[in-house]
mmCIF file of C-alpha atoms in Angstrom:
data_model
loop_
_atom_site.group_PDB
_atom_site.id
_atom_site.type_symbol
_atom_site.label_atom_id
_atom_site.label_comp_id
_atom_site.label_asym_id
_atom_site.label_seq_id
_atom_site.Cartn_x
_atom_site.Cartn_y
_atom_site.Cartn_z
ATOM 1 C CA MET A 3 32.046 50.974 71.560
ATOM 2 C CA ASP A 4 30.408 49.325 74.586
ATOM 3 C CA SER A 5 27.612 47.132 73.253
ATOM 4 C CA ALA A 6 25.772 47.476 76.558
ATOM 5 C CA VAL A 7 25.226 51.143 75.688
ATOM 6 C CA GLU A 8 24.690 51.001 71.954
ATOM 7 C CA ASN A 9 24.938 47.654 70.241
ATOM 8 C CA PRO A 10 25.942 48.001 66.570
ATOM 9 C CA CYS A 11 24.803 45.308 64.175
ATOM 10 C CA GLU A 12 26.137 44.218 60.832
ATOM 11 C CA GLU A 13 24.085 42.718 58.031
ATOM 12 C CA ALA A 14 25.862 39.797 56.418
ATOM 13 C CA ALA A 15 25.775 36.069 55.868
ATOM 14 C CA THR A 16 26.874 34.253 59.000
ATOM 15 C CA PRO A 17 30.103 32.226 58.666
ATOM 16 C CA HIS A 18 29.984 28.502 57.984
ATOM 17 C CA ARG A 19 30.217 26.598 61.261
ATOM 18 C CA SER A 20 29.789 23.356 63.205
ATOM 19 C CA GLY A 21 29.689 22.592 66.919
ATOM 20 C CA HIS A 22 27.859 25.847 67.687
ATOM 21 C CA THR A 23 24.814 26.518 69.860
ATOM 22 C CA ALA A 24 21.515 28.084 68.861
ATOM 23 C CA ALA A 25 18.158 29.067 70.362
ATOM 24 C CA VAL A 26 14.871 30.436 69.053
ATOM 25 C CA GLU A 27 13.073 33.275 70.830
ATOM 26 C CA GLY A 28 9.950 34.534 69.059
ATOM 27 C CA ASN A 29 10.766 34.978 65.377
ATOM 28 C CA THR A 30 14.528 35.055 65.853
ATOM 29 C CA LEU A 31 17.201 32.370 65.787
ATOM 30 C CA PHE A 32 20.266 33.228 67.915
ATOM 31 C CA VAL A 33 23.574 31.540 67.018
ATOM 32 C CA TRP A 34 26.849 31.595 68.959
ATOM 33 C CA GLY A 35 30.210 29.860 68.819
ATOM 34 C CA GLY A 36 31.401 26.790 66.974
ATOM 35 C CA TYR A 37 34.281 26.484 64.545
ATOM 36 C CA MET A 38 34.964 26.688 60.820
ATOM 37 C CA SER A 39 37.587 25.516 58.338
ATOM 38 C CA THR A 40 40.132 27.838 56.754
ATOM 39 C CA ALA A 41 42.727 27.195 54.075
ATOM 40 C CA ASP A 42 45.243 26.016 56.669
ATOM 41 C CA ASN A 43 43.307 24.600 59.612
ATOM 42 C CA GLU A 44 40.135 24.791 61.676
ATOM 43 C CA VAL A 45 39.508 27.803 63.894
ATOM 44 C CA PHE A 46 36.970 28.786 66.510
ATOM 45 C CA LEU A 47 34.439 31.459 65.574
ATOM 46 C CA PRO A 48 34.753 34.852 67.373
ATOM 47 C CA ASN A 49 33.388 34.693 70.914
ATOM 48 C CA ASP A 50 32.190 38.317 70.960
ATOM 49 C CA GLU A 51 29.695 37.832 68.110
ATOM 50 C CA ILE A 52 26.100 36.665 68.249
ATOM 51 C CA TRP A 53 24.216 36.152 64.997
ATOM 52 C CA LEU A 54 20.489 36.765 64.663
ATOM 53 C CA TYR A 55 18.403 35.188 61.908
ATOM 54 C CA ASP A 56 14.965 36.706 61.282
ATOM 55 C CA LEU A 57 12.600 33.836 60.524
ATOM 56 C CA LYS A 58 10.236 36.079 58.596
ATOM 57 C CA SER A 59 12.661 38.035 56.413
ATOM 58 C CA ALA A 60 15.327 35.261 56.237
ATOM 59 C CA GLU A 61 18.021 37.877 56.919
ATOM 60 C CA TRP A 62 21.061 37.750 59.200
ATOM 61 C CA GLU A 63 22.426 40.423 61.547
ATOM 62 C CA MET A 64 25.541 40.249 63.714
ATOM 63 C CA TYR A 65 25.757 41.966 67.122
ATOM 64 C CA ARG A 66 28.823 42.498 69.290
ATOM 65 C CA MET A 67 28.806 41.034 72.781
ATOM 66 C CA SER A 68 30.233 42.339 76.039
ATOM 67 C CA GLY A 69 30.534 41.372 79.707
ATOM 68 C CA GLU A 70 32.253 38.222 80.934
ATOM 69 C CA VAL A 71 32.602 36.780 77.448
ATOM 70 C CA PRO A 72 33.292 33.008 77.276
ATOM 71 C CA PRO A 73 36.373 31.848 75.381
ATOM 72 C CA PRO A 74 35.866 30.769 71.758
ATOM 73 C CA MET A 75 34.489 27.232 71.928
ATOM 74 C CA SER A 76 32.715 24.385 70.196
ATOM 75 C CA GLY A 77 30.660 21.529 71.621
ATOM 76 C CA VAL A 78 28.987 23.616 74.325
ATOM 77 C CA CYS A 79 25.580 22.566 75.603
ATOM 78 C CA GLY A 80 23.137 25.441 75.117
ATOM 79 C CA SER A 81 19.621 25.874 76.497
ATOM 80 C CA ALA A 82 17.068 28.688 76.404
ATOM 81 C CA LEU A 83 15.239 29.467 79.637
ATOM 82 C CA GLY A 84 13.358 32.622 80.620
ATOM 83 C CA GLY A 85 14.637 34.593 77.646
ATOM 84 C CA CYS A 86 18.256 33.725 78.462
ATOM 85 C CA LEU A 87 20.760 31.427 76.789
ATOM 86 C CA TYR A 88 22.761 29.229 79.160
ATOM 87 C CA ILE A 89 25.870 27.486 77.865
ATOM 88 C CA PHE A 90 27.784 24.838 79.773
ATOM 89 C CA GLY A 91 30.956 22.928 79.007
ATOM 90 C CA GLY A 92 32.491 22.832 75.561
ATOM 91 C CA CYS A 93 36.017 22.682 74.231
ATOM 92 C CA ASP A 94 38.370 25.645 73.827
ATOM 93 C CA ASP A 95 42.092 25.948 73.072
ATOM 94 C CA ASN A 96 42.866 24.463 76.489
ATOM 95 C CA GLY A 97 40.541 21.473 76.156
ATOM 96 C CA GLN A 98 37.191 20.757 77.777
ATOM 97 C CA THR A 99 35.730 23.157 80.322
ATOM 98 C CA ASN A 100 33.033 23.017 83.005
ATOM 99 C CA GLU A 101 32.163 26.708 83.156
ATOM 100 C CA LEU A 102 28.588 27.994 82.945
ATOM 101 C CA TYR A 103 27.669 31.275 81.231
ATOM 102 C CA CYS A 104 24.411 33.123 80.639
ATOM 103 C CA VAL A 105 23.287 35.917 78.290
ATOM 104 C CA ASN A 106 19.948 37.724 78.051
ATOM 105 C CA LEU A 107 18.621 37.384 74.504
ATOM 106 C CA LEU A 108 15.790 39.883 74.888
ATOM 107 C CA ASP A 109 17.304 43.122 76.236
ATOM 108 C CA GLY A 110 19.399 43.895 73.139
ATOM 109 C CA ASN A 111 22.630 44.309 75.122
ATOM 110 C CA TYR A 112 24.001 40.767 74.676
ATOM 111 C CA SER A 113 26.201 41.000 77.746
ATOM 112 C CA TRP A 114 27.588 37.672 79.005
ATOM 113 C CA ARG A 115 27.609 36.745 82.682
ATOM 114 C CA LYS A 116 29.699 33.958 84.145
ATOM 115 C CA VAL A 117 27.407 31.996 86.467
ATOM 116 C CA ARG A 118 28.970 31.238 89.827
ATOM 117 C CA ALA A 119 27.039 28.661 91.824
ATOM 118 C CA GLU A 120 26.010 29.484 95.371
ATOM 119 C CA THR A 121 26.004 25.811 96.371
ATOM 120 C CA GLY A 122 26.964 22.458 94.912
ATOM 121 C CA THR A 123 29.755 21.264 92.656
ATOM 122 C CA PRO A 124 29.653 21.553 88.853
ATOM 123 C CA PRO A 125 30.208 18.497 86.645
ATOM 124 C CA SER A 126 33.724 17.669 85.513
ATOM 125 C CA PRO A 127 34.930 19.308 82.261
ATOM 126 C CA ARG A 128 33.181 17.875 79.178
ATOM 127 C CA ASP A 129 31.743 18.590 75.745
ATOM 128 C CA LYS A 130 29.276 16.979 73.305
ATOM 129 C CA LEU A 131 26.617 16.468 76.007
ATOM 130 C CA CYS A 132 22.861 17.158 75.963
ATOM 131 C CA CYS A 133 20.452 18.862 78.350
ATOM 132 C CA TRP A 134 16.756 19.124 79.217
ATOM 133 C CA VAL A 135 14.872 22.162 80.527
ATOM 134 C CA PHE A 136 12.082 21.644 83.066
ATOM 135 C CA ASN A 137 10.756 24.244 85.522
ATOM 136 C CA ASN A 138 13.766 26.386 86.442
ATOM 137 C CA TRP A 139 16.225 23.533 86.063
ATOM 138 C CA VAL A 140 18.672 22.662 83.322
ATOM 139 C CA THR A 141 19.541 18.965 83.541
ATOM 140 C CA TYR A 142 22.736 17.847 81.811
ATOM 141 C CA PHE A 143 23.488 14.312 80.659
ATOM 142 C CA GLY A 144 26.609 12.533 79.419
ATOM 143 C CA GLY A 145 29.431 13.904 77.309
ATOM 144 C CA TYR A 146 33.138 13.337 76.727
ATOM 145 C CA GLY A 147 35.673 14.866 79.096
ATOM 146 C CA HIS A 148 38.347 14.292 81.670
ATOM 147 C CA LYS A 149 38.709 13.476 85.357
ATOM 148 C CA LYS A 150 41.529 12.731 87.728
ATOM 149 C CA LEU A 151 42.360 9.039 87.695
ATOM 150 C CA ASP A 152 41.727 8.757 91.429
ATOM 151 C CA ASP A 153 38.103 9.753 90.757
ATOM 152 C CA VAL A 154 37.335 7.228 88.019
ATOM 153 C CA TRP A 155 38.831 3.859 88.946
ATOM 154 C CA ASP A 156 35.666 2.737 90.736
ATOM 155 C CA ASP A 157 33.262 4.962 88.831
ATOM 156 C CA ASN A 158 30.818 2.915 86.738
ATOM 157 C CA SER A 159 29.389 6.094 85.211
ATOM 158 C CA PHE A 160 32.678 6.846 83.415
ATOM 159 C CA ASN A 161 34.194 4.719 80.629
ATOM 160 C CA MET A 162 37.827 5.629 80.206
ATOM 161 C CA ASP A 163 39.367 6.165 76.792
ATOM 162 C CA THR A 164 42.595 4.228 77.258
ATOM 163 C CA ALA A 165 44.111 5.962 74.237
ATOM 164 C CA SER A 166 43.923 9.308 76.021
ATOM 165 C CA LEU A 167 45.659 8.801 79.363
ATOM 166 C CA GLU A 168 47.910 11.580 80.609
ATOM 167 C CA LEU A 169 49.754 11.340 83.928
ATOM 168 C CA ASP A 170 47.015 11.488 86.575
ATOM 169 C CA VAL A 171 44.207 12.462 84.168
ATOM 170 C CA GLY A 172 41.936 10.233 82.090
ATOM 171 C CA TRP A 173 39.507 11.100 79.301
ATOM 172 C CA GLY A 174 36.331 9.236 78.537
ATOM 173 C CA TRP A 175 32.561 9.044 78.189
ATOM 174 C CA ASN A 176 30.055 9.372 81.032
ATOM 175 C CA ASN A 177 26.348 8.902 81.740
ATOM 176 C CA GLU A 178 26.108 11.262 84.702
ATOM 177 C CA VAL A 179 23.089 13.456 85.448
ATOM 178 C CA HIS A 180 23.701 16.948 86.863
ATOM 179 C CA VAL A 181 21.093 19.629 87.552
ATOM 180 C CA PHE A 182 21.550 23.384 87.685
ATOM 181 C CA ASP A 183 18.786 25.360 89.407
ATOM 182 C CA THR A 184 18.737 28.790 87.738
ATOM 183 C CA VAL A 185 16.775 30.364 90.609
ATOM 184 C CA LEU A 186 18.847 29.044 93.515
ATOM 185 C CA SER A 187 22.043 29.094 91.426
ATOM 186 C CA SER A 188 22.949 25.636 92.697
ATOM 187 C CA TRP A 189 24.338 22.379 91.330
ATOM 188 C CA THR A 190 22.997 18.970 92.405
ATOM 189 C CA GLU A 191 23.578 15.408 91.248
ATOM 190 C CA PRO A 192 20.299 13.523 91.805
ATOM 191 C CA ASN A 193 20.238 9.855 92.676
ATOM 192 C CA THR A 194 18.564 8.248 89.683
ATOM 193 C CA CYS A 195 16.924 4.831 89.608
ATOM 194 C CA GLY A 196 16.230 2.443 86.773
ATOM 195 C CA ARG A 197 18.734 1.366 84.143
ATOM 196 C CA ALA A 198 20.634 4.382 82.833
ATOM 197 C CA PRO A 199 21.907 4.620 79.234
ATOM 198 C CA SER A 200 25.490 3.567 78.706
ATOM 199 C CA PRO A 201 28.113 6.350 78.901
ATOM 200 C CA ARG A 202 28.148 8.328 75.641
ATOM 201 C CA ALA A 203 28.797 11.605 73.841
ATOM 202 C CA ALA A 204 27.563 13.317 70.666
ATOM 203 C CA HIS A 205 24.076 12.009 71.447
ATOM 204 C CA ALA A 206 20.840 13.967 70.950
ATOM 205 C CA GLY A 207 18.328 15.024 73.586
ATOM 206 C CA ALA A 208 14.896 16.642 73.769
ATOM 207 C CA THR A 209 12.455 17.615 76.534
ATOM 208 C CA LEU A 210 8.821 16.534 76.366
ATOM 209 C CA GLY A 211 6.770 17.668 79.366
ATOM 210 C CA HIS A 212 8.543 16.503 82.509
ATOM 211 C CA LYS A 213 10.573 13.879 80.670
ATOM 212 C CA GLY A 214 13.961 14.079 79.007
ATOM 213 C CA TYR A 215 14.714 11.839 76.025
ATOM 214 C CA VAL A 216 18.145 10.853 74.772
ATOM 215 C CA HIS A 217 18.885 9.061 71.501
ATOM 216 C CA GLY A 218 21.995 7.500 70.023
ATOM 217 C CA GLY A 219 25.499 8.823 70.474
ATOM 218 C CA ARG A 220 28.940 7.296 70.559
ATOM 219 C CA GLY A 221 30.384 5.332 73.451
ATOM 220 C CA MET A 222 33.614 3.480 74.008
ATOM 221 C CA TYR A 223 32.963 0.707 71.527
ATOM 222 C CA THR A 224 30.076 1.610 69.291
ATOM 223 C CA THR A 225 27.561 4.097 67.948
ATOM 224 C CA THR A 226 24.088 3.418 69.323
ATOM 225 C CA CYS A 227 20.488 3.581 68.075
ATOM 226 C CA ASP A 228 18.702 3.239 71.422
ATOM 227 C CA ILE A 229 16.330 5.750 73.022
ATOM 228 C CA HIS A 230 15.969 6.343 76.757
ATOM 229 C CA CYS A 231 13.751 8.511 78.933
ATOM 230 C CA LEU A 232 14.475 10.184 82.271
ATOM 231 C CA ASP A 233 11.489 11.289 84.362
ATOM 232 C CA LEU A 234 12.571 14.708 85.642
ATOM 233 C CA LYS A 235 10.224 14.462 88.645
ATOM 234 C CA SER A 236 11.015 10.980 89.959
ATOM 235 C CA TRP A 237 14.517 10.752 88.435
ATOM 236 C CA THR A 238 13.679 7.330 87.026
ATOM 237 C CA TRP A 239 15.358 6.018 83.880
ATOM 238 C CA SER A 240 13.556 3.771 81.405
ATOM 239 C CA GLU A 241 14.575 2.455 78.017
ATOM 240 C CA VAL A 242 11.959 2.961 75.326
ATOM 241 C CA VAL A 243 11.748 -0.141 73.157
ATOM 242 C CA PRO A 244 10.214 0.779 69.781
ATOM 243 C CA VAL A 245 7.598 -1.466 68.156
ATOM 244 C CA SER A 246 8.746 -0.452 64.683
ATOM 245 C CA THR A 247 11.762 -0.175 62.439
ATOM 246 C CA VAL A 248 14.358 2.076 64.061
ATOM 247 C CA PRO A 249 16.695 4.665 62.516
ATOM 248 C CA ALA A 250 20.272 3.577 61.948
ATOM 249 C CA GLY A 251 22.682 4.142 64.836
ATOM 250 C CA ARG A 252 24.269 7.577 64.740
ATOM 251 C CA SER A 253 25.980 10.408 66.583
ATOM 252 C CA TRP A 254 26.236 14.193 66.139
ATOM 253 C CA HIS A 255 22.546 14.310 65.142
ATOM 254 C CA SER A 256 19.583 16.268 66.551
ATOM 255 C CA LEU A 257 16.327 15.435 68.329
ATOM 256 C CA THR A 258 13.634 18.113 68.500
ATOM 257 C CA THR A 259 10.238 18.262 70.202
ATOM 258 C CA VAL A 260 7.537 19.006 67.604
ATOM 259 C CA SER A 261 4.288 18.227 69.442
ATOM 260 C CA GLU A 262 2.988 17.029 72.794
ATOM 261 C CA SER A 263 3.777 13.431 71.872
ATOM 262 C CA THR A 264 6.309 13.462 69.030
ATOM 263 C CA LEU A 265 10.022 14.054 68.483
ATOM 264 C CA PHE A 266 11.865 14.725 65.224
ATOM 265 C CA LEU A 267 15.266 13.190 64.505
ATOM 266 C CA PHE A 268 17.517 14.605 61.794
ATOM 267 C CA GLY A 269 20.894 13.828 60.287
ATOM 268 C CA GLY A 270 24.058 12.836 62.072
ATOM 269 C CA ILE A 271 26.788 10.401 61.097
ATOM 270 C CA ASN A 272 26.358 6.630 61.001
ATOM 271 C CA VAL A 273 28.636 3.789 62.077
ATOM 272 C CA ASP A 274 30.368 3.893 58.678
ATOM 273 C CA CYS A 275 31.225 7.590 59.120
ATOM 274 C CA LYS A 276 28.692 8.586 56.466
ATOM 275 C CA PRO A 277 26.836 11.895 57.014
ATOM 276 C CA MET A 278 23.061 11.553 56.796
ATOM 277 C CA SER A 279 20.092 13.728 55.957
ATOM 278 C CA ASP A 280 17.225 11.418 56.864
ATOM 279 C CA GLY A 281 14.361 12.536 59.073
ATOM 280 C CA TRP A 282 12.306 10.445 61.488
ATOM 281 C CA ILE A 283 9.280 11.085 63.711
ATOM 282 C CA PHE A 284 9.051 9.220 67.027
ATOM 283 C CA ASP A 285 5.680 8.921 68.746
ATOM 284 C CA VAL A 286 6.481 8.477 72.430
ATOM 285 C CA GLU A 287 3.006 7.151 73.260
ATOM 286 C CA MET A 288 2.890 4.602 70.442
ATOM 287 C CA LYS A 289 6.636 3.904 70.778
ATOM 288 C CA LYS A 290 6.843 4.013 67.012
ATOM 289 C CA TRP A 291 9.372 5.473 64.566
ATOM 290 C CA SER A 292 8.147 6.698 61.163
ATOM 291 C CA LYS A 293 10.364 7.742 58.265
ATOM 292 C CA PHE A 294 9.660 11.389 57.451
ATOM 293 C CA LYS A 295 9.934 12.662 53.881
ATOM 294 C CA HIS A 296 11.309 16.173 53.466
ATOM 295 C CA ARG A 297 12.834 18.225 50.666
ATOM 296 C CA ASN A 298 16.294 18.499 52.280
ATOM 297 C CA LYS A 299 17.105 14.817 51.800
ATOM 298 C CA ASN A 300 20.235 15.653 49.775
ATOM 299 C CA GLN A 301 21.701 18.030 52.357
ATOM 300 C CA PRO A 302 23.395 15.909 55.041
ATOM 301 C CA ARG A 303 24.305 17.530 58.337
ATOM 302 C CA LEU A 304 26.139 16.534 61.479
ATOM 303 C CA TRP A 305 27.032 18.575 64.562
ATOM 304 C CA HIS A 306 24.374 21.072 63.530
ATOM 305 C CA THR A 307 21.654 22.659 65.658
ATOM 306 C CA ALA A 308 17.912 22.078 65.351
ATOM 307 C CA SER A 309 15.348 24.365 66.988
ATOM 308 C CA GLN A 310 11.578 24.315 67.138
ATOM 309 C CA THR A 311 9.983 27.524 65.850
ATOM 310 C CA MET A 312 6.674 29.036 66.927
ATOM 311 C CA TYR A 313 5.082 27.340 63.893
ATOM 312 C CA SER A 314 6.321 23.886 65.030
ATOM 313 C CA ASP A 315 8.788 23.805 62.154
ATOM 314 C CA VAL A 316 12.273 22.468 62.814
ATOM 315 C CA LEU A 317 14.978 24.976 61.909
ATOM 316 C CA VAL A 318 18.256 23.184 61.193
ATOM 317 C CA PHE A 319 21.268 25.461 61.019
ATOM 318 C CA GLY A 320 24.905 24.937 60.095
ATOM 319 C CA GLY A 321 26.759 21.734 60.766
ATOM 320 C CA CYS A 322 29.228 19.676 58.797
ATOM 321 C CA CYS A 323 28.369 18.200 55.413
ATOM 322 C CA ASP A 324 31.137 15.573 55.419
ATOM 323 C CA TYR A 325 32.863 13.257 57.880
ATOM 324 C CA ILE A 326 33.944 15.797 60.451
ATOM 325 C CA HIS A 327 37.492 14.484 60.972
ATOM 326 C CA LEU A 328 38.265 14.767 57.253
ATOM 327 C CA VAL A 329 37.099 18.327 56.660
ATOM 328 C CA GLY A 330 40.014 20.493 55.550
ATOM 329 C CA THR A 331 42.106 17.545 54.408
ATOM 330 C CA PHE A 332 40.656 17.001 50.946
ATOM 331 C CA GLU A 333 39.771 19.610 48.359
ATOM 332 C CA ASN A 334 36.584 17.866 47.227
ATOM 333 C CA LEU A 335 34.960 17.890 50.666
ATOM 334 C CA THR A 336 32.174 20.414 51.083
ATOM 335 C CA GLY A 337 32.963 21.179 54.717
ATOM 336 C CA HIS A 338 30.806 23.239 57.043
ATOM 337 C CA SER A 339 27.500 24.909 56.239
ATOM 338 C CA ASN A 340 25.868 28.266 56.960
ATOM 339 C CA HIS A 341 22.472 27.337 55.557
ATOM 340 C CA ALA A 342 19.211 27.342 57.506
ATOM 341 C CA LEU A 343 16.942 24.435 56.558
ATOM 342 C CA VAL A 344 13.267 24.726 57.497
ATOM 343 C CA ILE A 345 11.529 21.375 57.892
ATOM 344 C CA GLN A 346 7.746 21.489 58.243
ATOM 345 C CA THR A 347 6.645 18.554 60.405
ATOM 346 C CA GLN A 348 2.954 19.425 60.787
ATOM 347 C CA PRO A 349 0.231 21.133 58.717
ATOM 348 C CA TYR A 350 -0.045 24.849 59.456
ATOM 349 C CA PRO A 351 -3.286 26.138 61.053
ATOM 350 C CA LEU A 352 -5.609 27.860 58.559
ATOM 351 C CA PHE A 353 -5.208 31.167 60.435
ATOM 352 C CA TRP A 354 -1.420 31.161 59.877
ATOM 353 C CA ILE A 355 -1.854 30.330 56.188
ATOM 354 C CA CYS A 356 -4.289 33.230 55.700
ATOM 355 C CA GLU A 357 -2.077 35.607 57.676
ATOM 356 C CA ASP A 358 0.961 34.650 55.610
ATOM 357 C CA TYR A 359 -0.958 35.063 52.348
ATOM 358 C CA ILE A 360 -2.146 38.531 53.320
ATOM 359 C CA ALA A 361 1.357 39.584 54.364
ATOM 360 C CA LYS A 362 2.851 38.427 51.048
ATOM 361 C CA ASN A 363 0.122 40.011 48.917
ATOM 362 C CA VAL A 364 -0.701 43.175 50.869
ATOM 363 C CA LYS A 365 0.437 45.474 48.028
ATOM 364 C CA ASN A 366 -1.615 43.694 45.400
ATOM 365 C CA LEU A 367 -4.623 43.564 47.685
ATOM 366 C CA GLY A 368 -4.277 47.290 48.274
ATOM 367 C CA LYS A 369 -4.284 48.020 44.552
ATOM 368 C CA GLN A 370 -7.329 45.821 44.020
ATOM 369 C CA GLY A 371 -9.115 47.615 46.824
ATOM 370 C CA CYS A 372 -8.475 51.025 45.250
ATOM 371 C CA MET A 373 -9.686 49.809 41.878
ATOM 372 C CA GLY A 374 -12.836 48.429 43.453
ATOM 373 C CA ARG A 375 -13.680 51.698 45.137
ATOM 374 C CA GLY A 376 -13.248 53.574 41.832
ATOM 375 C CA LEU A 377 -15.930 51.572 40.017
#
């Protein structure tokens, strides 16, 4: 049945997954893609499914997708803009890609559209990158991918992985900045100034106002703990030097905006390949990291997604619970997750607390009201 005409849904628990993409619109979390472990190997999740998680009822529904459906992938870079989910890059059965797709999350049809740029050249194929949304632009940074050798010999923005050379193609990490204008449907590569972060992948990024922040990630030689900022108006890079203790270096973690001046870091994998579940708050004005206590400290995650909800909570979904390259090789490893972790980073407004209390106790309040009127 064509889902653009009548989109059937299925109530179920979404499959365990890592390397997926997710976005929150209103009270709904939308999840697409990624991969999971089976008894024999690791497989991509179906590309014609989108999973919806109701933040109020904590229930899942699966909808079929139509249109120009992307191939099954992991490691795509997803961003929500104007009620649409844009995905770029990722890795499929043929390796990294540089295709851009878009789906409307609000019309109920869930029909994919392959975005074909009117002008400009897209970035080279890559995965495990981050992006920032500002105005009508999606700005992409870094990632791991491949280029023709003739294009990288004198390219300081690309560190080649010498263990992955193939004929005239080289794989490696980059620190390039590419911008897609969703209104003009055009690609540009702005000339940035200032000292850019070193080439990296599996880093975490978050947008705060007109600035894009990037933290950590893995490069050619090491896993980093640094934090950098790109002004999305002036295209100026600056390294933010904290005046406090800093979180351990990591990759495959998440960074989420939680207020006008703070970011929340969660999980990832450290330099010793140990999955983590620690949380940190970074105040961009004070340039200060603070360890954040939360009740999910015994639930490590890496290559998960983290989304800000309308209540300023951070909703962590899925991800891997063990060292990602070992999953499926040992029976005692816990593998991928399909759990949604809600991390409250700020006190709720009194209005929300009262509204939630009324909603949970409406039946009891109704009975009390009837009893009162009968006296």
